[in-house]
Amino acid sequence: MWSGQPQQDEGLPVGLSAIPVPWKNLGPSKSNRESSGGLVEASTSWEEAQGEEHPAPAPLDVSRLRSSSMEIREKGSEFLKEELYKAQKELKLKDEECERLCKVRAQLEQELEELTASLFEEAHKMVREANMKQATSEKQLKEAWGKVDTTLFAEFQAWRASPTLDKSCPFLERVYREDVGPCLDFTVQELSALVRTAVEDNTLTIEPVASQTLPAVKVPTVECNNTNTCALSGLARTCHHRIRLGDSDSHYYISPSSRARITAVCNFFTYIRYIQQGLVRQDAEPMFWEIMRLRKGMSLAKLGFFPQEA
């Protein structure tokens, strides 16, 4: 064990020179314990300082994450529900439209079937009526053939084989003698002959009476420009028509009776001209009966039977 005067430390201030004290080793002293404690405190302080400089990561908020996840899930579920509702609504509308179209199609098909059935029924009815009319016509034709002079038909067939407007052929000669001549035989003979020639040449014109004043045209013993006197019969009649012969500027006022007689003859000549030109394409029997109808018209007009509007 060392004891003695301690040396004065060099380099220290004089006032801080160590004081010589006896030294004993009695275990850890209080100062050592304080030093250890100081080291621990220093270490703790350093760790705290380090903690303040570099803070540790905060723990995750699990409840908040769960709440956000549930909120997102609820919003997604609501969106899907809305989309599903819209889709169901559109599907319902489409189903209703399809159902409506199906009903319309079914109604149209039913109406079409009814219309088709009605048309078939109407067509069959028309065919039956046509057949009945044909049978009746054939029956009437057979009955008429029993009453018709076969000579007339023979003359017509001979004329039809070589149609001509020459009135010297047997067929036309008979018609002229029995129908045309008497029908155009008026009181004023000179004018009657002119009218007959114009009808044969197809140059006669019949027109309604106009309001304008026409120059006076004289025919023997008859004043032709008088609308109250017929130029052909010489009788006092209201004249609603007048005739013009060829390219002449002269007009002759005629009564309704005279007009009906001239018109009947013109209708006959028009038909036989059509036959001659090949415009009538029928069998001999229909042609013959049409000519007989026209001859009947001339006979009635000759006797004074004519429509009131003539």
CSV table of C-alpha atoms in Angstrom, one decimal:
chain,number,residue,atom,x,y,z
A,1,MET,CA,0.0,0.0,0.0
A,2,TRP,CA,1.2,3.4,-1.0
A,3,SER,CA,1.0,6.5,1.0
A,4,GLY,CA,2.7,9.6,0.7
A,5,GLN,CA,2.5,13.1,-0.6
A,6,PRO,CA,0.7,13.2,-3.8
A,7,GLN,CA,2.4,14.9,-6.6
A,8,GLN,CA,0.9,18.0,-7.8
A,9,ASP,CA,-0.7,17.4,-11.1
A,10,GLU,CA,0.9,19.1,-13.9
A,11,GLY,CA,-1.1,21.1,-16.2
A,12,LEU,CA,-3.9,21.7,-13.8
A,13,PRO,CA,-4.6,25.0,-12.2
A,14,VAL,CA,-3.2,25.6,-8.8
A,15,GLY,CA,-6.6,25.9,-7.1
A,16,LEU,CA,-7.6,22.5,-8.5
A,17,SER,CA,-4.7,20.6,-7.3
A,18,ALA,CA,-5.6,17.4,-5.5
A,19,ILE,CA,-5.8,17.3,-1.8
A,20,PRO,CA,-4.0,14.4,-0.2
A,21,VAL,CA,-6.5,12.1,1.4
A,22,PRO,CA,-6.1,8.5,2.6
A,23,TRP,CA,-7.5,5.9,0.1
A,24,LYS,CA,-9.2,2.8,1.1
A,25,ASN,CA,-10.8,0.2,-1.1
A,26,LEU,CA,-14.2,-0.3,0.5
A,27,GLY,CA,-16.2,-1.5,-2.5
A,28,PRO,CA,-18.2,0.5,-4.8
A,29,SER,CA,-18.5,3.9,-3.5
A,30,LYS,CA,-21.3,6.2,-3.6
A,31,SER,CA,-19.7,8.2,-6.3
A,32,ASN,CA,-19.3,5.1,-8.4
A,33,ARG,CA,-22.9,4.1,-7.9
A,34,GLU,CA,-23.8,7.6,-8.9
A,35,SER,CA,-21.5,7.3,-11.9
A,36,SER,CA,-23.2,4.1,-12.9
A,37,GLY,CA,-26.5,5.6,-12.4
A,38,GLY,CA,-25.4,8.5,-14.4
A,39,LEU,CA,-24.4,6.2,-17.2
A,40,VAL,CA,-27.8,4.6,-17.2
A,41,GLU,CA,-29.5,7.9,-17.2
A,42,ALA,CA,-27.2,9.1,-19.9
A,43,SER,CA,-28.0,6.0,-21.9
A,44,THR,CA,-31.7,6.5,-21.4
A,45,SER,CA,-31.4,10.2,-22.3
A,46,TRP,CA,-29.5,9.2,-25.5
A,47,GLU,CA,-32.2,6.8,-26.4
A,48,GLU,CA,-34.9,9.4,-25.8
A,49,ALA,CA,-32.9,11.8,-27.9
A,50,GLN,CA,-32.6,9.3,-30.6
A,51,GLY,CA,-36.3,8.6,-30.4
A,52,GLU,CA,-37.1,12.3,-30.7
A,53,GLU,CA,-34.9,12.5,-33.7
A,54,HIS,CA,-36.2,9.3,-35.5
A,55,PRO,CA,-39.8,8.6,-34.2
A,56,ALA,CA,-41.0,5.0,-34.4
A,57,PRO,CA,-43.8,4.1,-36.9
A,58,ALA,CA,-47.3,4.6,-35.5
A,59,PRO,CA,-49.4,1.4,-35.1
A,60,LEU,CA,-52.2,0.8,-37.8
A,61,ASP,CA,-55.8,1.8,-37.0
A,62,VAL,CA,-57.6,-1.5,-37.7
A,63,SER,CA,-61.0,-0.3,-36.8
A,64,ARG,CA,-60.8,2.6,-39.1
A,65,LEU,CA,-59.7,0.3,-42.0
A,66,ARG,CA,-62.6,-2.0,-41.2
A,67,SER,CA,-65.1,0.9,-41.2
A,68,SER,CA,-63.8,2.2,-44.6
A,69,SER,CA,-64.0,-1.3,-46.1
A,70,MET,CA,-67.6,-1.8,-44.9
A,71,GLU,CA,-68.5,1.7,-46.3
A,72,ILE,CA,-67.0,0.8,-49.7
A,73,ARG,CA,-68.8,-2.5,-49.7
A,74,GLU,CA,-72.1,-0.9,-48.8
A,75,LYS,CA,-71.7,1.7,-51.6
A,76,GLY,CA,-70.8,-1.0,-54.1
A,77,SER,CA,-73.8,-3.1,-53.0
A,78,GLU,CA,-76.1,0.0,-53.5
A,79,PHE,CA,-74.7,0.7,-56.9
A,80,LEU,CA,-75.1,-2.9,-58.0
A,81,LYS,CA,-78.7,-2.9,-56.7
A,82,GLU,CA,-79.5,0.3,-58.7
A,83,GLU,CA,-78.0,-1.2,-61.8
A,84,LEU,CA,-79.9,-4.4,-61.3
A,85,TYR,CA,-83.1,-2.5,-60.8
A,86,LYS,CA,-82.5,-0.5,-64.0
A,87,ALA,CA,-81.8,-3.7,-65.9
A,88,GLN,CA,-84.9,-5.4,-64.6
A,89,LYS,CA,-87.0,-2.3,-65.4
A,90,GLU,CA,-85.6,-2.2,-69.0
A,91,LEU,CA,-86.2,-6.0,-69.4
A,92,LYS,CA,-89.7,-5.6,-68.2
A,93,LEU,CA,-90.4,-2.8,-70.7
A,94,LYS,CA,-88.9,-4.9,-73.4
A,95,ASP,CA,-91.1,-7.9,-72.4
A,96,GLU,CA,-94.1,-5.6,-72.4
A,97,GLU,CA,-93.2,-4.3,-75.9
A,98,CYS,CA,-92.6,-7.9,-77.2
A,99,GLU,CA,-96.0,-8.9,-75.7
A,100,ARG,CA,-97.6,-5.9,-77.4
A,101,LEU,CA,-96.0,-6.7,-80.8
A,102,CYS,CA,-97.0,-10.3,-80.5
A,103,LYS,CA,-100.6,-9.2,-79.9
A,104,VAL,CA,-100.4,-6.9,-82.9
A,105,ARG,CA,-99.0,-9.7,-85.0
A,106,ALA,CA,-101.6,-12.1,-83.9
A,107,GLN,CA,-104.3,-9.5,-84.7
A,108,LEU,CA,-102.9,-8.8,-88.1
A,109,GLU,CA,-102.7,-12.5,-88.9
A,110,GLN,CA,-106.3,-13.0,-87.8
A,111,GLU,CA,-107.4,-10.0,-89.9
A,112,LEU,CA,-105.4,-11.3,-92.9
A,113,GLU,CA,-107.0,-14.7,-92.5
A,114,GLU,CA,-110.4,-13.2,-92.3
A,115,LEU,CA,-109.7,-10.9,-95.3
A,116,THR,CA,-108.4,-13.8,-97.3
A,117,ALA,CA,-111.4,-15.9,-96.5
A,118,SER,CA,-113.7,-13.0,-97.4
A,119,LEU,CA,-111.9,-12.5,-100.7
A,120,PHE,CA,-112.1,-16.2,-101.6
A,121,GLU,CA,-115.7,-16.2,-100.7
A,122,GLU,CA,-116.3,-13.1,-102.8
A,123,ALA,CA,-114.3,-14.6,-105.7
A,124,HIS,CA,-116.3,-17.8,-105.5
A,125,LYS,CA,-119.5,-15.8,-105.4
A,126,MET,CA,-118.5,-13.8,-108.4
A,127,VAL,CA,-117.6,-17.0,-110.3
A,128,ARG,CA,-120.9,-18.5,-109.4
A,129,GLU,CA,-122.8,-15.4,-110.6
A,130,ALA,CA,-120.7,-15.2,-113.8
A,131,ASN,CA,-121.5,-18.9,-114.5
A,132,MET,CA,-125.2,-18.3,-113.8
A,133,LYS,CA,-125.1,-15.2,-116.1
A,134,GLN,CA,-123.3,-17.1,-118.8
A,135,ALA,CA,-125.8,-20.0,-118.5
A,136,THR,CA,-128.7,-17.5,-118.7
A,137,SER,CA,-127.1,-15.7,-121.7
A,138,GLU,CA,-126.5,-19.0,-123.5
A,139,LYS,CA,-130.1,-20.0,-122.8
A,140,GLN,CA,-131.4,-16.6,-124.1
A,141,LEU,CA,-129.1,-16.9,-127.1
A,142,LYS,CA,-130.4,-20.3,-128.0
A,143,GLU,CA,-134.0,-19.0,-127.6
A,144,ALA,CA,-133.1,-16.0,-129.7
A,145,TRP,CA,-131.6,-18.1,-132.4
A,146,GLY,CA,-134.9,-19.9,-132.7
A,147,LYS,CA,-136.6,-16.6,-133.4
A,148,VAL,CA,-134.0,-15.0,-135.7
A,149,ASP,CA,-134.3,-15.3,-139.5
A,150,THR,CA,-131.3,-17.4,-140.6
A,151,THR,CA,-131.2,-15.4,-143.8
A,152,LEU,CA,-130.1,-12.3,-141.8
A,153,PHE,CA,-127.3,-14.1,-140.1
A,154,ALA,CA,-126.2,-15.7,-143.4
A,155,GLU,CA,-126.0,-12.2,-145.0
A,156,PHE,CA,-124.1,-10.9,-142.0
A,157,GLN,CA,-121.6,-13.8,-142.1
A,158,ALA,CA,-121.0,-13.2,-145.8
A,159,TRP,CA,-120.4,-9.5,-145.2
A,160,ARG,CA,-118.1,-10.2,-142.2
A,161,ALA,CA,-116.0,-12.5,-144.3
A,162,SER,CA,-115.2,-9.5,-146.5
A,163,PRO,CA,-116.4,-6.3,-144.7
A,164,THR,CA,-117.1,-3.3,-146.9
A,165,LEU,CA,-119.0,-0.1,-146.8
A,166,ASP,CA,-120.5,-0.7,-150.2
A,167,LYS,CA,-124.3,-0.5,-149.7
A,168,SER,CA,-124.9,-2.7,-152.7
A,169,CYS,CA,-123.9,-5.9,-150.7
A,170,PRO,CA,-127.0,-7.9,-149.5
A,171,PHE,CA,-126.3,-7.2,-145.8
A,172,LEU,CA,-125.9,-3.4,-146.0
A,173,GLU,CA,-128.6,-3.1,-148.7
A,174,ARG,CA,-131.1,-4.6,-146.3
A,175,VAL,CA,-130.0,-2.3,-143.4
A,176,TYR,CA,-130.2,0.8,-145.7
A,177,ARG,CA,-133.6,-0.2,-146.9
A,178,GLU,CA,-135.2,-1.2,-143.6
A,179,ASP,CA,-133.4,1.1,-141.1
A,180,VAL,CA,-131.1,3.9,-142.4
A,181,GLY,CA,-133.3,5.2,-145.1
A,182,PRO,CA,-136.5,5.5,-143.0
A,183,CYS,CA,-134.5,6.9,-140.0
A,184,LEU,CA,-133.0,9.8,-142.1
A,185,ASP,CA,-136.2,10.5,-144.1
A,186,PHE,CA,-137.1,14.0,-142.9
A,187,THR,CA,-139.7,16.5,-144.1
A,188,VAL,CA,-137.1,18.8,-145.7
A,189,GLN,CA,-135.9,16.4,-148.5
A,190,GLU,CA,-133.0,18.5,-149.8
A,191,LEU,CA,-131.4,18.8,-146.3
A,192,SER,CA,-132.2,15.2,-145.5
A,193,ALA,CA,-130.1,14.0,-148.6
A,194,LEU,CA,-127.2,16.2,-147.5
A,195,VAL,CA,-127.4,14.8,-144.0
A,196,ARG,CA,-127.4,11.2,-145.3
A,197,THR,CA,-124.4,11.8,-147.5
A,198,ALA,CA,-122.5,13.4,-144.6
A,199,VAL,CA,-123.3,10.5,-142.3
A,200,GLU,CA,-122.1,8.0,-144.8
A,201,ASP,CA,-118.9,10.0,-145.4
A,202,ASN,CA,-118.4,10.5,-141.6
A,203,THR,CA,-118.3,14.3,-142.1
A,204,LEU,CA,-121.3,15.4,-140.0
A,205,THR,CA,-120.8,17.3,-136.8
A,206,ILE,CA,-123.3,17.6,-134.0
A,207,GLU,CA,-122.7,20.2,-131.3
A,208,PRO,CA,-124.6,21.9,-128.5
A,209,VAL,CA,-126.2,25.3,-129.3
A,210,ALA,CA,-123.9,28.2,-128.4
A,211,SER,CA,-125.0,31.6,-127.2
A,212,GLN,CA,-123.3,33.5,-130.0
A,213,THR,CA,-125.3,34.8,-132.9
A,214,LEU,CA,-124.7,33.0,-136.2
A,215,PRO,CA,-125.3,34.3,-139.7
A,216,ALA,CA,-128.6,33.3,-141.3
A,217,VAL,CA,-128.4,30.3,-143.6
A,218,LYS,CA,-131.4,29.7,-145.8
A,219,VAL,CA,-132.8,26.3,-146.8
A,220,PRO,CA,-135.9,26.1,-148.9
A,221,THR,CA,-139.0,27.2,-146.9
A,222,VAL,CA,-137.1,26.8,-143.6
A,223,GLU,CA,-135.2,29.4,-141.5
A,224,CYS,CA,-132.2,27.4,-140.2
A,225,ASN,CA,-130.8,29.9,-137.7
A,226,ASN,CA,-134.0,29.9,-135.6
A,227,THR,CA,-133.4,27.9,-132.4
A,228,ASN,CA,-137.2,27.4,-132.1
A,229,THR,CA,-137.6,25.6,-135.4
A,230,CYS,CA,-136.1,22.3,-136.5
A,231,ALA,CA,-134.3,22.6,-139.8
A,232,LEU,CA,-135.1,19.0,-140.8
A,233,SER,CA,-138.7,18.6,-139.7
A,234,GLY,CA,-139.8,22.2,-140.1
A,235,LEU,CA,-141.7,21.9,-136.8
A,236,ALA,CA,-141.6,24.5,-134.0
A,237,ARG,CA,-139.4,22.8,-131.5
A,238,THR,CA,-136.8,24.1,-129.0
A,239,CYS,CA,-133.4,23.2,-130.5
A,240,HIS,CA,-130.6,22.4,-128.2
A,241,HIS,CA,-128.2,21.2,-130.9
A,242,ARG,CA,-127.1,22.1,-134.4
A,243,ILE,CA,-125.4,20.2,-137.2
A,244,ARG,CA,-122.6,21.2,-139.6
A,245,LEU,CA,-122.0,19.3,-142.9
A,246,GLY,CA,-118.4,18.8,-143.8
A,247,ASP,CA,-116.2,21.9,-143.8
A,248,SER,CA,-119.1,24.2,-144.4
A,249,ASP,CA,-119.6,27.1,-142.0
A,250,SER,CA,-123.3,26.8,-142.2
A,251,HIS,CA,-125.2,25.4,-139.1
A,252,TYR,CA,-128.6,23.9,-138.9
A,253,TYR,CA,-130.6,23.8,-135.7
A,254,ILE,CA,-132.3,20.5,-135.0
A,255,SER,CA,-134.8,19.2,-132.5
A,256,PRO,CA,-134.1,16.5,-130.0
A,257,SER,CA,-136.1,14.0,-132.1
A,258,SER,CA,-134.1,14.7,-135.2
A,259,ARG,CA,-130.8,14.5,-133.2
A,260,ALA,CA,-131.8,11.1,-131.8
A,261,ARG,CA,-132.5,9.7,-135.3
A,262,ILE,CA,-129.2,11.0,-136.7
A,263,THR,CA,-127.2,9.7,-133.7
A,264,ALA,CA,-128.7,6.2,-134.0
A,265,VAL,CA,-127.6,6.0,-137.6
A,266,CYS,CA,-124.1,7.4,-136.8
A,267,ASN,CA,-123.7,4.7,-134.1
A,268,PHE,CA,-124.5,2.0,-136.6
A,269,PHE,CA,-122.0,3.3,-139.1
A,270,THR,CA,-119.3,3.7,-136.5
A,271,TYR,CA,-119.6,0.1,-135.4
A,272,ILE,CA,-119.4,-1.4,-138.9
A,273,ARG,CA,-116.4,0.8,-139.6
A,274,TYR,CA,-114.7,-0.6,-136.6
A,275,ILE,CA,-115.4,-4.1,-137.9
A,276,GLN,CA,-114.0,-3.2,-141.3
A,277,GLN,CA,-110.8,-1.8,-139.8
A,278,GLY,CA,-110.3,-4.9,-137.7
A,279,LEU,CA,-110.8,-3.2,-134.3
A,280,VAL,CA,-113.6,-5.5,-133.2
A,281,ARG,CA,-112.2,-8.9,-132.2
A,282,GLN,CA,-115.2,-11.0,-131.4
A,283,ASP,CA,-116.9,-14.1,-132.7
A,284,ALA,CA,-119.7,-13.8,-135.3
A,285,GLU,CA,-122.6,-14.2,-132.9
A,286,PRO,CA,-121.7,-11.2,-130.5
A,287,MET,CA,-121.0,-9.0,-133.5
A,288,PHE,CA,-124.4,-9.9,-135.0
A,289,TRP,CA,-126.3,-9.3,-131.8
A,290,GLU,CA,-124.6,-5.9,-131.4
A,291,ILE,CA,-125.6,-4.9,-135.0
A,292,MET,CA,-129.2,-6.1,-134.2
A,293,ARG,CA,-129.2,-3.9,-131.1
A,294,LEU,CA,-128.0,-0.9,-133.2
A,295,ARG,CA,-130.7,-1.6,-135.7
A,296,LYS,CA,-133.3,-1.7,-132.9
A,297,GLY,CA,-132.0,1.7,-131.8
A,298,MET,CA,-132.6,3.1,-135.3
A,299,SER,CA,-136.1,1.7,-135.4
A,300,LEU,CA,-137.0,3.2,-132.0
A,301,ALA,CA,-135.6,6.6,-133.0
A,302,LYS,CA,-137.5,6.5,-136.3
A,303,LEU,CA,-140.7,5.9,-134.3
A,304,GLY,CA,-140.0,8.8,-132.0
A,305,PHE,CA,-138.7,6.9,-128.9
A,306,PHE,CA,-135.5,8.6,-127.6
A,307,PRO,CA,-134.0,9.6,-124.2
A,308,GLN,CA,-135.2,12.9,-122.9
A,309,GLU,CA,-131.7,14.3,-122.7
A,310,ALA,CA,-131.2,13.8,-126.5
